[in-house]
Tab-separated table of N, CA and C in Angstrom:
chain	number	residue	atom	x	y	z
I	1	MET	N	0.828	-1.192	0.000
I	1	MET	CA	0.000	0.000	0.000
I	1	MET	C	0.870	1.254	0.000
I	2	THR	N	0.373	2.265	-0.661
I	2	THR	CA	1.084	3.528	-0.654
I	2	THR	C	0.697	4.302	0.600
I	3	ASP	N	1.352	5.427	0.823
I	3	ASP	CA	1.032	6.211	2.011
I	3	ASP	C	-0.355	6.839	1.938
I	4	THR	N	-1.001	6.811	0.779
I	4	THR	CA	-2.363	7.314	0.647
I	4	THR	C	-3.391	6.214	0.882
I	5	GLY	N	-2.916	4.994	1.161
I	5	GLY	CA	-3.831	3.888	1.418
I	5	GLY	C	-4.210	3.102	0.180
I	6	GLU	N	-3.739	3.530	-0.982
I	6	GLU	CA	-4.056	2.832	-2.218
I	6	GLU	C	-3.079	1.687	-2.431
I	7	SER	N	-3.569	0.586	-2.985
I	7	SER	CA	-2.660	-0.521	-3.283
I	7	SER	C	-2.022	-0.292	-4.650
I	8	LYS	N	-0.759	-0.698	-4.770
I	8	LYS	CA	-0.027	-0.547	-6.023
I	8	LYS	C	-0.238	-1.772	-6.888
I	9	LYS	N	-0.301	-1.560	-8.181
I	9	LYS	CA	-0.377	-2.652	-9.138
I	9	LYS	C	0.973	-3.360	-9.165
I	10	PRO	N	0.988	-4.696	-9.140
I	10	PRO	CA	2.279	-5.397	-9.211
I	10	PRO	C	2.985	-5.117	-10.538
I	11	TYR	N	4.300	-5.052	-10.491
I	11	TYR	CA	5.112	-4.843	-11.683
I	11	TYR	C	5.552	-6.216	-12.165
I	12	ARG	N	5.077	-6.644	-13.321
I	12	ARG	CA	5.332	-7.991	-13.821
I	12	ARG	C	6.521	-8.005	-14.778
I	13	ILE	N	7.504	-8.859	-14.465
I	13	ILE	CA	8.721	-8.975	-15.258
I	13	ILE	C	8.835	-10.393	-15.797
I	14	LEU	N	9.121	-10.505	-17.080
I	14	LEU	CA	9.398	-11.790	-17.717
I	14	LEU	C	10.873	-11.795	-18.071
I	15	SER	N	11.624	-12.750	-17.530
I	15	SER	CA	13.059	-12.835	-17.755
I	15	SER	C	13.375	-14.127	-18.503
I	16	LEU	N	14.059	-14.018	-19.635
I	16	LEU	CA	14.332	-15.160	-20.504
I	16	LEU	C	15.836	-15.363	-20.656
I	17	ASP	N	16.284	-16.603	-20.434
I	17	ASP	CA	17.716	-16.882	-20.546
I	17	ASP	C	18.082	-17.296	-21.957
I	18	GLY	N	19.368	-17.521	-22.145
I	18	GLY	CA	19.888	-17.900	-23.456
I	18	GLY	C	20.017	-19.399	-23.594
I	19	GLY	N	20.704	-19.802	-24.641
I	19	GLY	CA	20.941	-21.221	-24.862
I	19	GLY	C	20.718	-21.664	-26.284
I	20	GLY	N	20.784	-20.740	-27.240
I	20	GLY	CA	20.660	-21.122	-28.650
I	20	GLY	C	19.346	-21.807	-28.959
I	21	ALA	N	19.440	-23.020	-29.470
I	21	ALA	CA	18.243	-23.769	-29.876
I	21	ALA	C	17.356	-24.134	-28.691
I	22	LYS	N	17.868	-23.968	-27.473
I	22	LYS	CA	17.034	-24.217	-26.291
I	22	LYS	C	15.873	-23.222	-26.214
I	23	GLY	N	15.934	-22.190	-27.035
I	23	GLY	CA	14.824	-21.244	-27.113
I	23	GLY	C	13.515	-21.927	-27.458
I	24	PHE	N	13.586	-23.092	-28.116
I	24	PHE	CA	12.365	-23.839	-28.423
I	24	PHE	C	11.658	-24.265	-27.139
I	25	TYR	N	12.420	-24.641	-26.103
I	25	TYR	CA	11.811	-25.003	-24.821
I	25	TYR	C	11.148	-23.789	-24.186
I	26	THR	N	11.848	-22.681	-24.225
I	26	THR	CA	11.293	-21.435	-23.697
I	26	THR	C	9.994	-21.092	-24.402
I	27	LEU	N	9.987	-21.220	-25.719
I	27	LEU	CA	8.780	-20.906	-26.485
I	27	LEU	C	7.630	-21.847	-26.140
I	28	GLY	N	7.938	-23.103	-25.834
I	28	GLY	CA	6.891	-24.040	-25.421
I	28	GLY	C	6.222	-23.586	-24.132
I	29	VAL	N	7.020	-23.171	-23.155
I	29	VAL	CA	6.475	-22.680	-21.890
I	29	VAL	C	5.690	-21.387	-22.114
I	30	LEU	N	6.259	-20.472	-22.898
I	30	LEU	CA	5.583	-19.196	-23.158
I	30	LEU	C	4.265	-19.393	-23.901
I	31	SER	N	4.221	-20.374	-24.786
I	31	SER	CA	2.980	-20.678	-25.500
I	31	SER	C	1.890	-21.100	-24.518
I	32	GLU	N	2.271	-21.914	-23.541
I	32	GLU	CA	1.303	-22.336	-22.515
I	32	GLU	C	0.825	-21.141	-21.701
I	33	ILE	N	1.744	-20.283	-21.314
I	33	ILE	CA	1.369	-19.095	-20.538
I	33	ILE	C	0.426	-18.213	-21.345
I	34	GLU	N	0.774	-17.985	-22.614
I	34	GLU	CA	-0.053	-17.123	-23.463
I	34	GLU	C	-1.451	-17.707	-23.631
I	35	SER	N	-1.543	-19.023	-23.759
I	35	SER	CA	-2.875	-19.631	-23.903
I	35	SER	C	-3.669	-19.544	-22.596
I	36	LEU	N	-2.984	-19.612	-21.451
I	36	LEU	CA	-3.667	-19.501	-20.155
I	36	LEU	C	-4.194	-18.092	-19.902
I	37	ILE	N	-3.425	-17.081	-20.280
I	37	ILE	CA	-3.852	-15.702	-20.026
I	37	ILE	C	-4.711	-15.153	-21.163
I	38	ASN	N	-4.738	-15.884	-22.282
I	38	ASN	CA	-5.616	-15.567	-23.414
I	38	ASN	C	-5.393	-14.166	-23.994
I	39	CYS	N	-4.130	-13.756	-24.048
I	39	CYS	CA	-3.788	-12.501	-24.708
I	39	CYS	C	-2.283	-12.496	-24.953
I	40	PRO	N	-1.802	-11.606	-25.824
I	40	PRO	CA	-0.356	-11.536	-26.085
I	40	PRO	C	0.414	-11.191	-24.807
I	41	LEU	N	1.598	-11.753	-24.662
I	41	LEU	CA	2.395	-11.558	-23.450
I	41	LEU	C	2.726	-10.090	-23.179
I	42	HIS	N	2.917	-9.306	-24.246
I	42	HIS	CA	3.272	-7.899	-24.022
I	42	HIS	C	2.169	-7.128	-23.305
I	43	GLU	N	0.949	-7.664	-23.311
I	43	GLU	CA	-0.152	-6.992	-22.621
I	43	GLU	C	-0.171	-7.288	-21.122
I	44	LYS	N	0.528	-8.323	-20.686
I	44	LYS	CA	0.509	-8.719	-19.276
I	44	LYS	C	1.813	-8.456	-18.535
I	45	PHE	N	2.904	-8.260	-19.271
I	45	PHE	CA	4.188	-8.021	-18.627
I	45	PHE	C	4.608	-6.574	-18.830
I	46	ASP	N	5.082	-5.971	-17.748
I	46	ASP	CA	5.536	-4.577	-17.801
I	46	ASP	C	6.951	-4.463	-18.340
I	47	LEU	N	7.722	-5.539	-18.193
I	47	LEU	CA	9.107	-5.547	-18.634
I	47	LEU	C	9.469	-6.962	-19.071
I	48	VAL	N	10.068	-7.083	-20.259
I	48	VAL	CA	10.556	-8.367	-20.759
I	48	VAL	C	12.053	-8.205	-20.949
I	49	PHE	N	12.824	-9.069	-20.269
I	49	PHE	CA	14.281	-9.008	-20.299
I	49	PHE	C	14.814	-10.305	-20.863
I	50	GLY	N	15.895	-10.264	-21.630
I	50	GLY	CA	16.466	-11.500	-22.136
I	50	GLY	C	17.930	-11.361	-22.491
I	51	THR	N	18.580	-12.514	-22.581
I	51	THR	CA	19.966	-12.574	-23.026
I	51	THR	C	20.085	-13.654	-24.091
I	52	SER	N	20.915	-13.431	-25.086
I	52	SER	CA	21.149	-14.378	-26.172
I	52	SER	C	19.824	-14.721	-26.866
I	53	THR	N	19.504	-15.993	-26.993
I	53	THR	CA	18.257	-16.356	-27.662
I	53	THR	C	17.052	-15.804	-26.896
I	54	GLY	N	17.197	-15.662	-25.577
I	54	GLY	CA	16.125	-15.059	-24.783
I	54	GLY	C	15.894	-13.605	-25.143
I	55	ALA	N	16.959	-12.902	-25.543
I	55	ALA	CA	16.826	-11.509	-25.976
I	55	ALA	C	16.087	-11.421	-27.301
I	56	ILE	N	16.345	-12.366	-28.171
I	56	ILE	CA	15.641	-12.390	-29.462
I	56	ILE	C	14.148	-12.612	-29.222
I	57	ILE	N	13.825	-13.583	-28.378
I	57	ILE	CA	12.422	-13.868	-28.060
I	57	ILE	C	11.794	-12.661	-27.362
I	58	ALA	N	12.508	-12.094	-26.373
I	58	ALA	CA	11.988	-10.937	-25.633
I	58	ALA	C	11.686	-9.768	-26.561
I	59	SER	N	12.584	-9.519	-27.502
I	59	SER	CA	12.377	-8.379	-28.409
I	59	SER	C	11.165	-8.596	-29.304
I	60	MET	N	10.936	-9.831	-29.726
I	60	MET	CA	9.764	-10.091	-30.565
I	60	MET	C	8.473	-10.005	-29.756
I	61	ILE	N	8.516	-10.443	-28.495
I	61	ILE	CA	7.354	-10.272	-27.619
I	61	ILE	C	7.069	-8.789	-27.448
I	62	ALA	N	8.122	-8.008	-27.207
I	62	ALA	CA	7.961	-6.579	-26.944
I	62	ALA	C	7.421	-5.803	-28.141
I	63	ILE	N	7.686	-6.273	-29.365
I	63	ILE	CA	7.117	-5.568	-30.524
I	63	ILE	C	5.720	-6.081	-30.860
I	64	GLY	N	5.226	-7.032	-30.057
I	64	GLY	CA	3.836	-7.458	-30.185
I	64	GLY	C	3.581	-8.759	-30.909
I	65	LYS	N	4.626	-9.504	-31.228
I	65	LYS	CA	4.414	-10.773	-31.933
I	65	LYS	C	3.881	-11.831	-30.959
I	66	PRO	N	2.868	-12.590	-31.381
I	66	PRO	CA	2.391	-13.693	-30.539
I	66	PRO	C	3.413	-14.835	-30.527
I	67	VAL	N	3.412	-15.612	-29.454
I	67	VAL	CA	4.401	-16.675	-29.286
I	67	VAL	C	4.351	-17.684	-30.431
I	68	ASP	N	3.173	-18.035	-30.911
I	68	ASP	CA	3.085	-18.998	-32.020
I	68	ASP	C	3.819	-18.492	-33.261
I	69	GLU	N	3.728	-17.202	-33.527
I	69	GLU	CA	4.452	-16.628	-34.677
I	69	GLU	C	5.959	-16.661	-34.437
I	70	ILE	N	6.374	-16.351	-33.211
I	70	ILE	CA	7.803	-16.412	-32.875
I	70	ILE	C	8.310	-17.841	-33.049
I	71	HIS	N	7.520	-18.810	-32.615
I	71	HIS	CA	7.897	-20.223	-32.750
I	71	HIS	C	8.066	-20.599	-34.227
I	72	GLN	N	7.156	-20.140	-35.068
I	72	GLN	CA	7.265	-20.419	-36.510
I	72	GLN	C	8.549	-19.822	-37.083
I	73	LEU	N	8.891	-18.601	-36.656
I	73	LEU	CA	10.130	-17.973	-37.115
I	73	LEU	C	11.341	-18.774	-36.650
I	74	TYR	N	11.303	-19.275	-35.427
I	74	TYR	CA	12.398	-20.107	-34.919
I	74	TYR	C	12.531	-21.386	-35.737
I	75	GLU	N	11.417	-22.029	-36.026
I	75	GLU	CA	11.468	-23.266	-36.826
I	75	GLU	C	12.080	-23.008	-38.196
I	76	LYS	N	11.791	-21.840	-38.748
I	76	LYS	CA	12.277	-21.504	-40.080
I	76	LYS	C	13.761	-21.107	-40.068
I	77	TYR	N	14.183	-20.291	-39.099
I	77	TYR	CA	15.502	-19.681	-39.168
I	77	TYR	C	16.583	-20.304	-38.291
I	78	VAL	N	16.235	-20.876	-37.138
I	78	VAL	CA	17.271	-21.399	-36.242
I	78	VAL	C	18.118	-22.486	-36.911
I	79	PRO	N	17.528	-23.455	-37.613
I	79	PRO	CA	18.388	-24.447	-38.280
I	79	PRO	C	19.366	-23.810	-39.272
I	80	GLU	N	18.901	-22.785	-40.004
I	80	GLU	CA	19.790	-22.084	-40.945
I	80	GLU	C	20.967	-21.432	-40.224
I	81	ILE	N	20.689	-20.810	-39.102
I	81	ILE	CA	21.733	-20.119	-38.340
I	81	ILE	C	22.703	-21.125	-37.736
I	82	MET	N	22.174	-22.191	-37.149
I	82	MET	CA	23.018	-23.179	-36.476
I	82	MET	C	23.901	-23.958	-37.450
I	83	ARG	N	23.512	-24.024	-38.711
I	83	ARG	CA	24.327	-24.721	-39.721
I	83	ARG	C	25.576	-23.939	-40.105
I	84	ARG	N	25.590	-22.653	-39.805
I	84	ARG	CA	26.740	-21.824	-40.164
I	84	ARG	C	27.965	-22.307	-39.398
I	85	LYS	N	29.105	-22.254	-40.046
I	85	LYS	CA	30.333	-22.839	-39.503
I	85	LYS	C	31.036	-21.976	-38.456
I	86	ASN	N	30.993	-20.659	-38.623
I	86	ASN	CA	31.750	-19.815	-37.699
I	86	ASN	C	30.904	-18.633	-37.230
I	87	ALA	N	31.432	-17.923	-36.256
I	87	ALA	CA	30.702	-16.809	-35.655
I	87	ALA	C	30.373	-15.720	-36.666
I	88	GLU	N	31.294	-15.458	-37.583
I	88	GLU	CA	31.072	-14.415	-38.590
I	88	GLU	C	29.871	-14.766	-39.469
I	89	GLU	N	29.797	-16.020	-39.927
I	89	GLU	CA	28.673	-16.461	-40.761
I	89	GLU	C	27.361	-16.437	-39.973
I	90	LYS	N	27.407	-16.870	-38.714
I	90	LYS	CA	26.198	-16.853	-37.878
I	90	LYS	C	25.725	-15.423	-37.659
I	91	SER	N	26.659	-14.526	-37.394
I	91	SER	CA	26.307	-13.121	-37.186
I	91	SER	C	25.683	-12.516	-38.435
I	92	ALA	N	26.233	-12.840	-39.591
I	92	ALA	CA	25.682	-12.326	-40.858
I	92	ALA	C	24.256	-12.825	-41.063
I	93	LYS	N	24.025	-14.098	-40.759
I	93	LYS	CA	22.684	-14.672	-40.922
I	93	LYS	C	21.706	-14.043	-39.921
I	94	LEU	N	22.169	-13.813	-38.688
I	94	LEU	CA	21.324	-13.152	-37.688
I	94	LEU	C	20.983	-11.722	-38.107
I	95	ALA	N	21.947	-11.013	-38.680
I	95	ALA	CA	21.697	-9.646	-39.145
I	95	ALA	C	20.661	-9.629	-40.263
I	96	GLU	N	20.762	-10.604	-41.162
I	96	GLU	CA	19.787	-10.730	-42.254
I	96	GLU	C	18.394	-10.993	-41.689
I	97	LEU	N	18.323	-11.891	-40.729
I	97	LEU	CA	17.048	-12.216	-40.088
I	97	LEU	C	16.485	-10.994	-39.367
I	98	ALA	N	17.337	-10.287	-38.631
I	98	ALA	CA	16.892	-9.102	-37.892
I	98	ALA	C	16.302	-8.057	-38.836
I	99	ALA	N	16.939	-7.854	-39.971
I	99	ALA	CA	16.435	-6.874	-40.938
I	99	ALA	C	15.041	-7.264	-41.430
I	100	SER	N	14.807	-8.560	-41.634
I	100	SER	CA	13.496	-8.985	-42.135
I	100	SER	C	12.422	-8.932	-41.052
I	101	ILE	N	12.790	-9.173	-39.802
I	101	ILE	CA	11.792	-9.178	-38.720
I	101	ILE	C	11.518	-7.771	-38.197
I	102	TYR	N	12.565	-7.003	-37.936
I	102	TYR	CA	12.399	-5.711	-37.274
I	102	TYR	C	12.309	-4.541	-38.233
I	103	GLY	N	12.829	-4.701	-39.445
I	103	GLY	CA	12.787	-3.596	-40.403
I	103	GLY	C	13.392	-2.342	-39.814
I	104	ASP	N	12.626	-1.261	-39.807
I	104	ASP	CA	13.095	0.025	-39.289
I	104	ASP	C	12.696	0.260	-37.836
I	105	ALA	N	12.191	-0.775	-37.148
I	105	ALA	CA	11.740	-0.617	-35.764
I	105	ALA	C	12.884	-0.132	-34.882
I	106	LYS	N	12.523	0.658	-33.887
I	106	LYS	CA	13.486	1.196	-32.931
I	106	LYS	C	13.031	0.794	-31.529
I	107	PHE	N	13.913	0.989	-30.539
I	107	PHE	CA	13.544	0.666	-29.167
I	107	PHE	C	12.261	1.390	-28.751
I	108	GLU	N	12.046	2.584	-29.266
I	108	GLU	CA	10.858	3.365	-28.909
I	108	GLU	C	9.567	2.721	-29.404
I	109	ASP	N	9.653	1.757	-30.321
I	109	ASP	CA	8.472	1.145	-30.918
I	109	ASP	C	7.917	-0.031	-30.120
I	110	VAL	N	8.575	-0.405	-29.039
I	110	VAL	CA	8.116	-1.570	-28.294
I	110	VAL	C	6.808	-1.282	-27.575
I	111	LYS	N	6.023	-2.330	-27.354
I	111	LYS	CA	4.715	-2.212	-26.730
I	111	LYS	C	4.770	-2.441	-25.219
I	112	THR	N	5.907	-2.856	-24.705
I	112	THR	CA	6.128	-3.033	-23.273
I	112	THR	C	7.606	-2.782	-22.990
I	113	GLY	N	7.959	-2.664	-21.726
I	113	GLY	CA	9.356	-2.448	-21.381
I	113	GLY	C	10.224	-3.586	-21.902
I	114	LEU	N	11.422	-3.259	-22.326
I	114	LEU	CA	12.315	-4.263	-22.910
I	114	LEU	C	13.736	-4.028	-22.430
I	115	GLY	N	14.414	-5.122	-22.089
I	115	GLY	CA	15.822	-5.065	-21.733
I	115	GLY	C	16.574	-6.184	-22.427
I	116	ILE	N	17.707	-5.853	-22.992
I	116	ILE	CA	18.551	-6.817	-23.704
I	116	ILE	C	19.917	-6.824	-23.027
I	117	VAL	N	20.354	-7.999	-22.604
I	117	VAL	CA	21.666	-8.136	-21.975
I	117	VAL	C	22.624	-8.696	-23.012
I	118	SER	N	23.769	-8.058	-23.146
I	118	SER	CA	24.787	-8.469	-24.097
I	118	SER	C	26.148	-8.346	-23.416
I	119	THR	N	27.165	-8.846	-24.075
I	119	THR	CA	28.518	-8.727	-23.529
I	119	THR	C	29.453	-8.253	-24.619
I	120	LYS	N	30.282	-7.317	-24.275
I	120	LYS	CA	31.347	-6.883	-25.174
I	120	LYS	C	32.562	-7.740	-24.820
I	121	TRP	N	32.753	-8.798	-25.597
I	121	TRP	CA	33.732	-9.824	-25.258
I	121	TRP	C	35.150	-9.301	-25.115
I	122	GLU	N	35.526	-8.330	-25.956
I	122	GLU	CA	36.889	-7.830	-25.877
I	122	GLU	C	37.193	-7.238	-24.510
I	123	MET	N	36.198	-6.646	-23.882
I	123	MET	CA	36.383	-5.996	-22.587
I	123	MET	C	35.805	-6.824	-21.441
I	124	GLU	N	35.127	-7.924	-21.774
I	124	GLU	CA	34.434	-8.755	-20.793
I	124	GLU	C	33.534	-7.902	-19.906
I	125	LYS	N	32.803	-7.018	-20.552
I	125	LYS	CA	31.943	-6.087	-19.834
I	125	LYS	C	30.501	-6.264	-20.314
I	126	PRO	N	29.565	-6.506	-19.375
I	126	PRO	CA	28.167	-6.633	-19.798
I	126	PRO	C	27.608	-5.300	-20.272
I	127	MET	N	26.718	-5.374	-21.226
I	127	MET	CA	26.046	-4.188	-21.750
I	127	MET	C	24.552	-4.459	-21.654
I	128	ILE	N	23.786	-3.497	-21.191
I	128	ILE	CA	22.345	-3.650	-21.070
I	128	ILE	C	21.681	-2.574	-21.907
I	129	PHE	N	20.852	-3.003	-22.838
I	129	PHE	CA	20.094	-2.088	-23.689
I	129	PHE	C	18.655	-2.112	-23.204
I	130	LYS	N	18.058	-0.932	-23.081
I	130	LYS	CA	16.687	-0.839	-22.584
I	130	LYS	C	15.841	-0.044	-23.561
I	131	GLY	N	14.579	-0.382	-23.600
I	131	GLY	CA	13.665	0.251	-24.527
I	131	GLY	C	13.194	1.622	-24.094
I	132	SER	N	13.564	2.068	-22.900
I	132	SER	CA	13.055	3.328	-22.396
I	132	SER	C	14.107	4.014	-21.533
I	133	ILE	N	14.257	5.302	-21.674
I	133	ILE	CA	15.219	6.059	-20.869
I	133	ILE	C	14.803	6.032	-19.402
I	134	GLU	N	13.498	5.899	-19.120
I	134	GLU	CA	13.025	5.832	-17.744
I	134	GLU	C	13.554	4.584	-17.033
I	135	GLN	N	13.931	3.570	-17.795
I	135	GLN	CA	14.460	2.336	-17.215
I	135	GLN	C	15.961	2.411	-16.984
I	136	ALA	N	16.572	3.536	-17.224
I	136	ALA	CA	18.027	3.652	-17.173
I	136	ALA	C	18.551	3.958	-15.771
I	137	HIS	N	17.755	3.696	-14.748
I	137	HIS	CA	18.193	3.859	-13.358
I	137	HIS	C	18.745	5.253	-13.090
I	138	GLY	N	18.061	6.265	-13.596
I	138	GLY	CA	18.463	7.633	-13.340
I	138	GLY	C	19.573	8.176	-14.197
I	139	ARG	N	20.122	7.345	-15.068
I	139	ARG	CA	21.209	7.809	-15.935
I	139	ARG	C	20.646	8.448	-17.178
I	140	LYS	N	21.306	9.430	-17.670
I	140	LYS	CA	20.918	10.104	-18.907
I	140	LYS	C	21.515	9.368	-20.101
I	141	ALA	N	20.804	9.384	-21.213
I	141	ALA	CA	21.316	8.771	-22.428
I	141	ALA	C	22.543	9.531	-22.891
I	142	ARG	N	23.504	8.802	-23.439
I	142	ARG	CA	24.728	9.420	-23.958
I	142	ARG	C	24.730	9.303	-25.463
I	143	SER	N	25.220	10.337	-26.123
I	143	SER	CA	25.390	10.238	-27.564
I	143	SER	C	26.768	9.682	-27.839
I	144	CYS	N	26.894	8.952	-28.924
I	144	CYS	CA	28.171	8.302	-29.258
I	144	CYS	C	29.092	9.228	-29.998
């Protein structure tokens, strides 16, 4: 309760881990959740966070794609990506896929809060991308 006696609405967070093709398991669970709540996940979660394959799924949820559509995209593209021999080829295929799915979409276009966890391997430093400046823990956006 707040100091005015009003109860606060719970803040719902969906956190998705990585694991490459293991995203199919995640999608199976999310499909069950979506069918139980009978609406797209972005309508029930205030923030969707993910890393690796979980970030890909989280970003598609945040732009409003239903889980069944995300699953179809995974069935179509994950085998193609996993067949690539090296990181450079996989990255190129992921970039091609991203262009076809997201087009000109920007972080501002998401329908719910979004967080993407990444790592800059050369520096071994985690990087967190968020869909809203309000989620930046009081920090101001920096221009590059």
